[in-house]
């Protein structure tokens, strides 16, 4: 391995290892959020205008929608769209891209570690831990986790380009072109996920503490001398007689780069907030119960404990679950709660670790003013009274900077998920630890190297322990990949971890509903026992009642769901279907139109609304039916039922035989099941629902 750069063989080796661990995920299906983000997302379809990708959120809703999650990730949607263009909704193709991206991120991470000029054992240890860590399974095996992968890819590219813009320690020059390109890559990272912008903070920490090899005390004094210099420049030449205004070249450039990074971050964040339209994302209480608590101490205690829980998942990833909402983590409401002890232990340990690794206490006690830099105005001038530090070895200074960089890699990307700046829509999400795990793995590798140096006799034992850890992580990753291959395995694996989570039982109920198995009703009842006001569970239970010829019970379930949330999309949709089955055309039309106000591009709803309009009397209803079918054909050209229904309608309202014949021919060609069609159904007045017309309710964004 060459100094400062990773060998090609090393990059290929770690990338191959990372990819090999996820080969068993390639046969996975669409699970969890994949259904709404990919299968039913209109923005992923190739016939949708590209402009909608940049005006809608990740789930295909307009950002102006009050219920939008404000998750703006257009580059990820474009990648999904490319997948669909190449091979349609073939799930293994999506999984393959995720696996390749994880391998590429691992290779870039290896390259980053080599650029830091770390010991070979440290580089290999951190790279293997990152490649094998089971916490990454949600980001890699879950297709929607591509947000984390693409974000990390651009994150690392931005950092590496920033590093290459600095030619040496305390550089006297830098490349503005590479700095600007680094900012562009940071923007790309943020367009994949919001935490990508934190790479600018990591670059700043790297510049200050690794490239320029300052410490926390130096930083304060450098800031002081920069402000003094600026003050004397503003005062003019008279002040210069008392104090020189010239700074060392490296400090001047460091100040420019720091201001450039800070201003760039502010502009990027401002633009991101502007895209949101000034609105904040809206979440329900089950998504993040602590943020709805009226007691500040409860929120503070719970948020702090959640940080501890995330760190524990990095240390011991045995409690892995696809969902941690709905009371999976009870609120910390009292100071005497034992979980507060874990929180205090974590933050106390981190504080002591920071002081120990950076020698901060020693640096404060031994600080002097003669060594950092001296500035002279001329041959007869005296040195400037500038800050300095006690001499330290180059190795010690570098070790201190690397540790601070590791902490910044672990902490800064995680900050947006801490509820510190704004409430987030989850309690714990394993996928968001993908980026922070880079800092964690590097810290572990540094700790391993230091322990080996302090106690050489322990080297064999430590090496065996490290190999066992990597092996254990690898086995856990392979097993966890199996959980993510299907909904049944994923939800079943969550029950032992979070048995009180109603969404877990809801997911199993949804899965068995799609299979047509009656035991789905048992899981819906269990979900409602755990959470009586679970709107989606009531909606899906109503679907079971419809499919088992119990319309009265179905209407009771939908009425209950709408009494909890009157604008619930799936409850209104399925109530509309029920009314259509019963010939209650006006009611069905009203429920459908309620949903279309928020989902104007839903082809199934528009198709059913067209059927309802055809069944109602009046020329205006026939005109509305023609408009609805035409809109469906525009949104989904391969929707054969709409072609046929439109042709059937035109057969009774127009003398244009060519247009009618085209509709029948188009519908028949697209009818892969060989049926002849809805047009016959419509003409005979039969309102039997076609396949897929009853929608399965999800839990807002996250259930199937």
XYZ file of C-alpha atoms in Angstrom:
704
model
C 0.000 0.000 0.000
C 1.477 3.336 -1.006
C 1.555 6.129 1.558
C -1.510 8.267 1.425
C -3.325 6.105 -1.077
C -5.056 2.756 -1.117
C -3.880 0.013 -3.400
C -6.237 -1.225 -6.074
C -5.965 -4.770 -4.751
C -6.966 -3.620 -1.268
C -9.989 -1.731 -2.600
C -11.103 -4.712 -4.666
C -10.608 -7.097 -1.748
C -12.759 -5.170 0.735
C -15.356 -4.409 -1.951
C -15.544 -8.091 -2.872
C -15.904 -9.075 0.775
C -18.719 -6.545 1.248
C -20.541 -7.728 -1.874
C -20.172 -11.417 -0.982
C -21.971 -10.881 2.321
C -25.073 -9.617 0.509
C -25.312 -12.114 -2.327
C -28.082 -13.964 -0.475
C -30.168 -10.758 -0.510
C -30.449 -10.776 -4.309
C -33.475 -13.100 -4.272
C -35.384 -10.751 -2.005
C -38.823 -9.337 -2.736
C -40.250 -5.860 -2.358
C -40.910 -5.477 1.372
C -41.921 -2.813 3.860
C -41.512 0.696 2.362
C -40.524 -0.702 -1.054
C -44.176 -1.035 -2.061
C -45.020 2.637 -1.707
C -41.629 4.054 -2.662
C -41.178 1.927 -5.800
C -44.133 -0.213 -6.860
C -46.904 2.380 -6.474
C -44.809 5.549 -6.758
C -45.805 7.350 -9.960
C -42.463 9.183 -10.064
C -40.647 5.874 -10.555
C -42.652 5.112 -13.690
C -40.884 6.008 -16.900
C -43.902 7.764 -18.430
C -44.085 10.310 -15.611
C -42.536 13.700 -16.471
C -39.080 14.172 -14.960
C -40.162 17.504 -13.535
C -42.341 15.680 -11.004
C -39.287 13.897 -9.614
C -37.887 17.273 -8.599
C -41.160 18.705 -7.288
C -42.411 15.724 -5.255
C -41.112 14.099 -2.113
C -39.597 10.631 -1.881
C -43.034 8.997 -1.749
C -44.393 10.779 -4.832
C -46.439 13.367 -2.958
C -46.105 17.063 -3.811
C -43.891 18.853 -1.315
C -46.675 21.409 -0.972
C -49.005 18.714 0.386
C -49.575 19.386 4.112
C -49.071 15.683 4.831
C -45.875 15.376 2.814
C -42.935 13.940 4.755
C -40.714 16.591 3.092
C -38.129 13.897 2.304
C -36.618 15.325 -0.884
C -34.412 12.673 -2.539
C -34.690 13.074 -6.323
C -31.394 11.321 -7.155
C -32.596 8.152 -5.434
C -35.882 8.277 -7.323
C -33.940 8.679 -10.571
C -31.938 5.553 -9.725
C -35.165 3.611 -9.070
C -36.539 4.941 -12.326
C -33.449 3.731 -14.182
C -33.878 0.285 -12.646
C -37.487 0.156 -13.777
C -36.560 1.335 -17.268
C -34.000 -1.460 -17.611
C -35.892 -4.430 -16.171
C -39.275 -3.309 -14.870
C -40.289 -4.303 -11.347
C -37.818 -7.182 -11.135
C -36.763 -7.029 -7.481
C -33.367 -8.814 -7.855
C -32.224 -6.034 -10.202
C -32.910 -3.439 -7.514
C -31.128 -5.556 -4.902
C -28.117 -5.989 -7.175
C -27.672 -2.226 -7.459
C -27.810 -1.899 -3.670
C -25.160 -4.593 -3.266
C -22.866 -2.933 -5.796
C -23.319 0.435 -4.097
C -22.410 -1.039 -0.695
C -19.278 -2.559 -2.221
C -18.364 0.794 -3.779
C -18.905 2.635 -0.486
C -16.709 0.103 1.328
C -13.949 0.595 -1.264
C -14.157 4.383 -0.886
C -14.067 4.023 2.898
C -10.897 1.928 2.543
C -9.460 4.641 0.290
C -10.316 7.311 2.879
C -8.530 5.384 5.628
C -5.472 4.991 3.423
C -5.436 8.720 2.689
C -5.249 9.294 6.436
C -1.929 7.361 6.421
C -3.047 5.007 9.146
C -1.342 1.760 9.985
C -2.239 -1.091 7.686
C -3.795 -3.099 10.537
C -6.031 -0.159 11.459
C -7.173 0.284 7.853
C -7.991 -3.400 7.413
C -9.739 -3.678 10.792
C -11.998 -0.672 10.187
C -12.767 -1.719 6.598
C -13.722 -5.289 7.502
C -15.880 -4.161 10.412
C -17.691 -1.686 8.197
C -18.200 -4.217 5.397
C -19.610 -6.868 7.743
C -21.553 -4.836 10.317
C -25.115 -6.231 10.609
C -26.562 -2.776 11.251
C -26.164 -2.170 7.508
C -28.637 -4.853 6.467
C -31.579 -2.459 6.536
C -29.698 -0.073 4.241
C -28.480 -2.745 1.805
C -31.028 -5.601 1.851
C -33.950 -3.180 1.951
C -34.223 -1.536 -1.471
C -35.420 1.773 -0.023
C -32.165 1.819 1.956
C -30.521 3.009 -1.251
C -30.986 6.501 0.149
C -28.261 5.734 2.696
C -25.997 4.066 0.127
C -26.086 6.869 -2.424
C -25.796 9.468 0.318
C -22.685 7.701 1.678
C -21.214 7.336 -1.815
C -21.380 11.063 -2.556
C -20.398 11.832 1.045
C -17.109 9.951 0.700
C -16.429 11.314 -2.787
C -16.908 14.843 -1.466
C -14.534 14.217 1.437
C -11.863 12.587 -0.727
C -11.976 15.437 -3.236
C -11.667 17.964 -0.419
C -8.649 16.060 0.877
C -7.024 16.099 -2.566
C -7.444 19.859 -2.767
C -4.933 20.165 0.111
C -1.437 19.151 -1.042
C 0.350 19.040 2.317
C 0.267 19.631 6.060
C -0.669 23.247 6.806
C -0.790 23.893 3.059
C 0.325 27.214 1.615
C -1.963 26.658 -1.375
C -5.140 24.820 -2.273
C -7.250 24.064 -5.325
C -10.412 26.142 -5.462
C -11.695 24.002 -8.327
C -11.552 20.834 -6.234
C -13.084 22.649 -3.283
C -16.040 23.736 -5.416
C -16.442 20.233 -6.852
C -16.414 18.894 -3.286
C -19.301 21.228 -2.450
C -21.207 19.987 -5.524
C -20.777 16.395 -4.367
C -21.992 17.411 -0.902
C -25.130 18.818 -2.544
C -25.562 15.517 -4.413
C -25.230 13.652 -1.123
C -27.944 15.816 0.407
C -30.199 15.199 -2.599
C -30.035 11.525 -1.650
C -30.624 12.110 2.060
C -30.605 15.204 4.222
C -27.714 14.139 6.456
C -25.364 14.281 3.457
C -24.733 17.974 4.073
C -22.866 17.070 7.274
C -19.861 16.087 5.142
C -18.965 19.778 5.142
C -18.652 19.679 8.922
C -16.493 16.554 8.697
C -14.263 18.297 6.136
C -13.888 21.256 8.491
C -12.877 19.005 11.387
C -10.419 17.205 9.109
C -8.873 20.474 7.952
C -8.494 21.903 11.450
C -7.336 18.897 13.413
C -5.669 16.585 10.873
C -4.322 18.769 8.069
C -3.377 21.772 10.202
C -2.875 19.637 13.343
C -4.460 22.059 15.789
C -6.062 21.051 19.048
C -9.056 22.488 20.850
C -6.923 25.029 22.719
C -5.029 26.036 19.573
C -8.324 26.549 17.791
C -9.509 29.124 20.328
C -6.256 31.051 20.170
C -6.098 30.937 16.387
C -9.581 32.380 16.294
C -8.441 35.111 18.644
C -5.433 36.083 16.517
C -7.505 36.052 13.308
C -9.988 38.449 14.890
C -7.120 40.645 16.095
C -5.624 40.707 12.628
C -8.963 41.643 11.111
C -9.384 44.382 13.704
C -6.013 45.966 12.951
C -6.612 45.760 9.223
C -9.839 47.656 9.666
C -8.132 50.262 11.909
C -5.569 51.154 9.242
C -1.851 51.902 9.168
C -1.658 53.606 12.586
C -2.666 50.433 14.286
C -0.031 48.550 12.314
C 2.670 50.459 14.169
C 1.536 48.794 17.327
C 0.650 45.346 15.912
C 1.317 43.652 12.605
C -1.706 42.625 10.578
C -0.100 39.920 8.465
C -0.916 36.271 9.185
C 0.969 33.167 8.102
C -0.079 31.983 4.668
C -1.420 28.642 5.944
C -3.605 30.314 8.570
C -4.998 32.773 6.034
C -5.959 29.931 3.689
C -7.377 27.890 6.570
C -9.589 30.833 7.496
C -10.767 31.143 3.883
C -11.577 27.448 3.607
C -13.389 27.424 6.948
C -15.553 30.378 5.973
C -16.174 28.796 2.565
C -17.394 25.559 4.158
C -19.576 27.313 6.721
C -21.170 29.675 4.196
C -21.723 26.815 1.735
C -23.430 24.748 4.414
C -25.679 27.675 5.350
C -26.664 28.284 1.717
C -27.355 24.585 1.101
C -29.495 24.264 4.230
C -31.388 27.459 3.343
C -32.104 26.150 -0.160
C -33.242 22.828 1.271
C -35.661 24.567 3.619
C -36.879 26.723 0.738
C -37.672 23.586 -1.276
C -39.856 22.446 1.625
C -41.937 25.548 1.102
C -41.443 26.661 4.681
C -43.539 23.819 6.059
C -42.434 21.173 8.503
C -43.036 17.458 8.042
C -46.060 16.163 9.908
C -45.907 12.886 11.794
C -48.344 10.973 13.936
C -47.694 10.257 17.585
C -46.908 6.590 16.981
C -43.962 7.547 14.760
C -42.171 9.529 17.471
C -44.054 9.577 20.794
C -41.422 11.630 22.638
C -41.855 14.609 20.306
C -45.560 14.764 21.278
C -44.862 14.785 25.014
C -45.816 17.984 26.813
C -43.028 17.600 29.384
C -39.596 18.917 28.325
C -37.759 16.584 30.713
C -39.517 13.556 29.252
C -38.466 14.596 25.780
C -34.884 15.255 26.913
C -34.523 12.003 28.854
C -36.040 9.945 26.018
C -34.010 11.576 23.251
C -30.817 11.052 25.253
C -31.653 7.419 25.891
C -32.343 6.864 22.187
C -28.773 7.974 21.469
C -27.588 5.363 23.960
C -29.758 2.714 22.315
C -28.289 3.513 18.896
C -24.754 3.213 20.260
C -25.672 -0.140 21.785
C -26.955 -1.352 18.408
C -23.560 -0.475 16.947
C -21.743 -2.310 19.731
C -24.046 -5.314 19.896
C -26.346 -5.569 16.853
C -28.416 -8.448 18.157
C -31.734 -6.593 18.612
C -32.466 -5.766 14.998
C -36.008 -4.864 13.995
C -37.489 -3.238 10.913
C -39.696 -0.940 13.009
C -39.290 0.612 16.464
C -42.416 2.774 16.600
C -45.729 2.330 18.453
C -44.349 2.097 21.965
C -41.457 -0.244 21.197
C -39.272 2.080 23.301
C -41.288 3.391 26.282
C -40.838 7.043 27.204
C -38.354 7.903 29.948
C -40.605 9.979 32.177
C -38.726 10.040 35.504
C -35.231 10.820 36.689
C -35.167 7.557 38.648
C -35.598 5.488 35.481
C -32.634 3.101 35.327
C -32.186 3.831 31.643
C -30.875 7.258 32.629
C -27.884 5.490 34.179
C -27.007 4.028 30.787
C -27.287 7.481 29.251
C -25.014 9.050 31.878
C -22.506 6.224 31.487
C -22.371 6.714 27.722
C -21.882 10.475 27.747
C -19.465 10.306 30.674
C -17.400 7.672 28.885
C -17.333 9.713 25.692
C -16.217 12.815 27.593
C -13.398 10.986 29.376
C -12.384 9.281 26.145
C -12.205 12.638 24.391
C -10.025 14.142 27.113
C -7.750 11.100 27.209
C -7.200 10.763 23.490
C -6.674 14.476 22.878
C -4.564 15.180 26.007
C -6.713 18.249 26.525
C -6.009 18.657 30.234
C -2.259 18.426 29.716
C -2.422 20.864 26.838
C -4.295 23.444 28.893
C -1.866 23.192 31.801
C 1.267 23.379 29.596
C 0.135 25.987 27.091
C 2.706 28.696 26.240
C 2.973 31.425 23.632
C 6.195 30.778 21.758
C 5.861 27.804 19.444
C 2.830 27.751 17.189
C 3.903 30.451 14.765
C 5.769 33.736 14.738
C 5.139 36.642 12.427
C 7.658 39.388 11.685
C 7.151 42.644 9.871
C 10.774 43.033 9.008
C 14.340 42.243 10.027
C 14.224 44.646 12.963
C 10.770 43.772 14.229
C 9.933 41.670 17.243
C 7.834 38.489 17.122
C 4.115 38.938 17.311
C 2.456 38.071 20.618
C 0.541 35.165 19.136
C -0.827 31.969 20.603
C 1.293 28.883 20.708
C 1.359 25.465 22.222
C 3.774 23.322 24.060
C 5.764 21.193 21.635
C 4.190 17.857 20.878
C 5.349 15.038 18.693
C 4.016 14.775 15.168
C 2.632 11.308 15.944
C 0.740 12.563 18.997
C -0.719 15.485 17.076
C -1.798 13.209 14.238
C -3.341 10.651 16.594
C -5.329 13.412 18.256
C -6.612 14.673 14.906
C -7.597 11.217 13.679
C -9.579 10.528 16.856
C -11.448 13.828 16.521
C -12.130 13.033 12.864
C -13.501 9.617 13.863
C -15.792 11.222 16.414
C -17.010 13.734 13.853
C -17.743 10.911 11.387
C -19.773 9.151 14.068
C -21.546 12.182 15.533
C -22.182 14.754 12.789
C -24.113 12.500 10.345
C -26.193 11.264 13.276
C -27.166 14.736 14.541
C -30.190 15.184 12.218
C -31.688 11.994 13.690
C -31.362 13.099 17.338
C -34.438 15.396 17.330
C -32.042 18.178 18.350
C -33.001 20.515 15.497
C -36.436 19.199 14.526
C -38.615 16.152 15.288
C -38.029 13.145 13.062
C -40.527 10.531 11.918
C -39.053 7.532 13.717
C -37.881 6.359 17.130
C -34.958 4.199 16.048
C -34.006 3.527 12.421
C -31.097 1.175 11.889
C -30.512 2.449 8.360
C -29.510 5.935 9.535
C -26.501 4.393 11.320
C -24.901 3.509 7.987
C -22.828 6.710 7.834
C -22.115 7.046 11.586
C -20.838 3.464 11.634
C -17.827 4.655 9.625
C -16.645 6.710 12.578
C -17.529 3.933 14.997
C -15.520 1.307 13.076
C -12.535 3.645 12.857
C -12.654 4.304 16.603
C -12.731 0.578 17.310
C -9.779 0.001 14.986
C -7.776 2.811 16.610
C -8.569 1.423 20.056
C -7.443 -2.034 18.969
C -4.124 -0.684 17.664
C -3.480 1.306 20.834
C -4.237 -1.644 23.115
C -1.879 -3.830 21.139
C 0.884 -1.245 21.463
C 0.336 -0.810 25.203
C 0.351 -4.557 25.852
C 2.230 -6.458 23.104
C 1.671 -9.836 24.841
C -2.072 -9.334 24.358
C -1.720 -9.029 20.587
C -2.601 -12.679 19.773
C -5.603 -12.595 22.102
C -6.813 -9.269 20.703
C -6.360 -10.504 17.143
C -8.410 -13.635 17.863
C -11.139 -11.509 19.457
C -11.150 -9.201 16.434
C -11.429 -12.112 13.993
C -14.270 -13.592 16.040
C -16.044 -10.236 15.968
C -15.760 -9.938 12.176
C -16.890 -13.551 11.767
C -19.841 -13.058 14.112
C -20.843 -9.869 12.311
C -20.623 -11.660 8.957
C -22.809 -14.558 10.094
C -25.353 -12.172 11.618
C -25.447 -10.182 8.373
C -26.072 -13.306 6.303
C -28.871 -14.407 8.634
C -30.421 -10.958 8.725
C -30.402 -10.808 4.928
C -32.687 -13.830 5.014
C -35.165 -11.876 7.130
C -35.290 -9.095 4.543
C -36.092 -11.413 1.623
C -39.832 -11.470 2.373
C -42.511 -9.807 4.449
C -43.382 -12.911 6.475
C -39.782 -13.552 7.546
C -39.176 -9.851 8.265
C -42.266 -9.370 10.420
C -41.824 -12.709 12.203
C -38.254 -11.784 13.145
C -39.523 -8.567 14.750
C -41.951 -10.205 17.195
C -39.266 -11.438 19.658
C -37.584 -8.011 19.598
C -40.678 -5.785 19.870
C -43.674 -7.945 20.873
C -45.723 -4.869 21.781
C -45.399 -3.234 18.370
C -48.800 -3.295 16.664
C -47.248 -2.502 13.279
C -45.418 -5.843 13.314
C -48.711 -7.762 13.583
C -50.285 -5.404 11.075
C -47.562 -6.299 8.559
C -48.171 -10.019 9.049
C -51.894 -9.486 8.650
C -51.333 -7.583 5.419
C -49.078 -10.320 4.106
C -51.610 -13.086 4.787
C -54.382 -10.908 3.348
C -52.503 -10.742 0.061
C -52.218 -14.541 0.142
C -55.945 -14.859 0.814
C -55.457 -16.684 4.131
C -58.112 -16.254 6.815
C -55.588 -16.218 9.651
C -54.807 -12.622 8.700
C -57.827 -11.658 10.797
C -56.079 -12.927 13.932
C -53.110 -10.620 13.378
C -55.347 -7.612 12.760
C -57.207 -8.275 16.002
C -53.893 -8.559 17.865
C -52.745 -5.257 16.381
C -55.993 -3.626 17.509
C -55.635 -5.139 20.971
C -52.236 -3.490 21.285
C -53.411 -0.228 19.701
C -57.223 0.216 19.606
C -57.054 3.415 17.528
C -54.897 1.911 14.790
C -56.679 3.280 11.716
C -54.863 1.127 9.168
C -55.643 -2.063 11.084
C -59.354 -1.208 11.133
C -59.190 -0.517 7.395
C -57.501 -3.796 6.561
C -59.823 -5.717 8.845
C -62.683 -4.241 6.846
C -61.023 -5.595 3.712
C -61.067 -9.082 5.246
C -64.759 -8.683 5.982
C -65.469 -7.755 2.362
C -63.535 -10.721 1.035
C -65.439 -13.055 3.359
C -68.893 -11.702 2.448
C -69.471 -9.729 5.642
C -70.311 -6.264 4.266
C -72.041 -5.046 7.435
C -68.971 -5.774 9.565
C -66.768 -4.247 6.845
C -68.713 -0.990 6.894
C -68.497 -0.950 10.667
C -64.692 -1.274 10.471
C -64.405 1.510 7.885
C -66.708 3.746 9.883
C -64.525 3.207 12.945
C -61.388 4.013 10.926
C -62.909 7.210 9.529
C -64.065 8.269 12.984
C -60.417 8.173 14.067
C -59.024 9.844 10.928
C -61.656 11.200 8.569
C -59.268 11.800 5.668
C -57.482 8.442 5.843
C -56.738 7.532 2.240
C -57.216 3.774 2.346
C -60.267 3.903 4.584
C -61.984 6.288 2.167
C -60.831 4.210 -0.807
C -62.148 0.919 0.507
C -65.364 2.495 1.748
C -65.842 3.776 -1.790
C -65.295 0.261 -3.139
C -67.834 -1.131 -0.680
C -70.422 1.455 -1.681
C -69.786 0.656 -5.344
C -70.368 -3.035 -4.688
C -73.681 -2.158 -3.054
C -74.755 0.169 -5.859
C -74.529 3.308 -3.689
C -73.100 5.387 -6.518
C -73.300 8.824 -4.904
C -71.571 7.644 -1.731
C -68.904 5.808 -3.696
C -68.214 8.885 -5.815
C -67.913 11.057 -2.702
C -65.362 8.765 -1.032
C -63.318 8.424 -4.226
C -63.204 12.172 -4.763
C -62.060 12.684 -1.179
C -59.017 10.539 -1.880
C -58.328 12.030 -5.317
C -57.967 15.459 -3.742
C -54.748 14.152 -2.194
C -53.832 11.464 -4.740
C -54.806 12.987 -8.101
C -52.657 10.521 -10.093
C -54.040 7.291 -8.622
C -55.067 5.311 -11.708
C -57.091 2.661 -9.828
C -59.243 5.296 -8.152
C -59.811 7.204 -11.361
C -60.731 3.996 -13.170
C -63.241 3.048 -10.462
C -64.626 6.569 -10.391
C -65.165 6.275 -14.139
C -67.089 3.022 -13.628
C -69.229 4.698 -10.969
C -69.950 7.630 -13.271
C -70.966 5.233 -16.083
C -73.431 3.559 -13.740
C -75.110 6.858 -12.852
C -77.777 8.501 -14.973
C -77.231 11.697 -16.899
C -75.129 12.887 -19.806
C -72.861 14.823 -17.451
C -71.942 11.579 -15.662
C -71.082 9.881 -18.944
C -68.914 12.861 -19.838
C -67.160 12.621 -16.479
C -66.605 8.886 -16.992
C -64.992 9.566 -20.368
C -62.712 12.155 -18.736
C -61.687 9.758 -15.973
C -60.883 6.905 -18.364
C -58.963 9.288 -20.580
C -56.956 10.500 -17.609
C -56.112 6.908 -16.630
C -54.906 6.122 -20.151
C -52.771 9.255 -20.051
C -51.217 8.293 -16.709
C -50.888 4.570 -17.454
C -50.910 3.785 -21.201
C -50.868 0.019 -20.527
C -54.000 0.039 -18.358
C -56.043 -2.274 -20.612
C -59.235 -2.062 -18.573
C -59.455 1.698 -19.159
C -58.880 1.317 -22.902
C -61.695 -1.212 -23.065
C -64.037 0.724 -20.795
C -63.428 3.904 -22.777
C -64.190 2.051 -26.010
C -67.369 0.646 -24.470
C -68.425 4.101 -23.411
C -67.699 5.598 -26.806
C -69.718 2.839 -28.452
C -72.812 4.276 -26.811
C -71.978 7.980 -27.104
C -70.187 8.448 -30.473
C -70.412 7.357 -34.083
C -66.614 7.332 -34.478
C -66.222 3.613 -35.195
C -62.451 3.865 -35.724
C -61.938 5.285 -32.248
C -64.118 2.597 -30.696
C -62.334 -0.172 -32.575
C -58.962 1.179 -31.507
C -60.016 1.079 -27.865
C -61.215 -2.506 -28.061
C -58.100 -3.606 -29.962
C -55.767 -1.823 -27.546
C -57.547 -3.262 -24.535
C -57.506 -6.780 -25.921
C -53.808 -6.550 -26.754
C -52.948 -5.400 -23.230
C -55.238 -7.926 -21.543
C -52.616 -10.491 -20.606
C -55.124 -12.654 -18.726
C -57.178 -13.251 -21.876
C -60.355 -11.831 -20.392
C -62.645 -9.767 -22.533
C -63.112 -7.228 -20.525
C -64.646 -4.649 -18.422
C -66.461 -3.177 -21.378
C -68.771 -6.219 -21.296
C -69.121 -5.835 -17.544
C -70.021 -2.189 -17.890
C -72.520 -2.754 -20.696
C -74.347 -5.382 -18.659
C -74.305 -3.250 -15.539
C -72.253 -5.778 -13.547
C -70.188 -3.930 -10.968
C -68.009 -6.802 -9.789
C -64.607 -5.505 -8.780
C -61.697 -6.376 -11.004
C -58.486 -7.817 -9.594
C -56.647 -5.337 -7.388
C -59.489 -2.828 -7.100
C -59.724 -3.237 -3.339
C -56.657 -1.603 -1.900
C -54.770 -2.988 1.048
C -54.293 -0.324 3.656
C -50.867 0.620 4.833
C -49.737 2.403 7.944
C -49.189 5.794 6.431
C -45.698 5.552 4.969
C -44.361 2.413 6.460
C -46.801 -0.534 6.297
C -47.452 -2.660 3.273
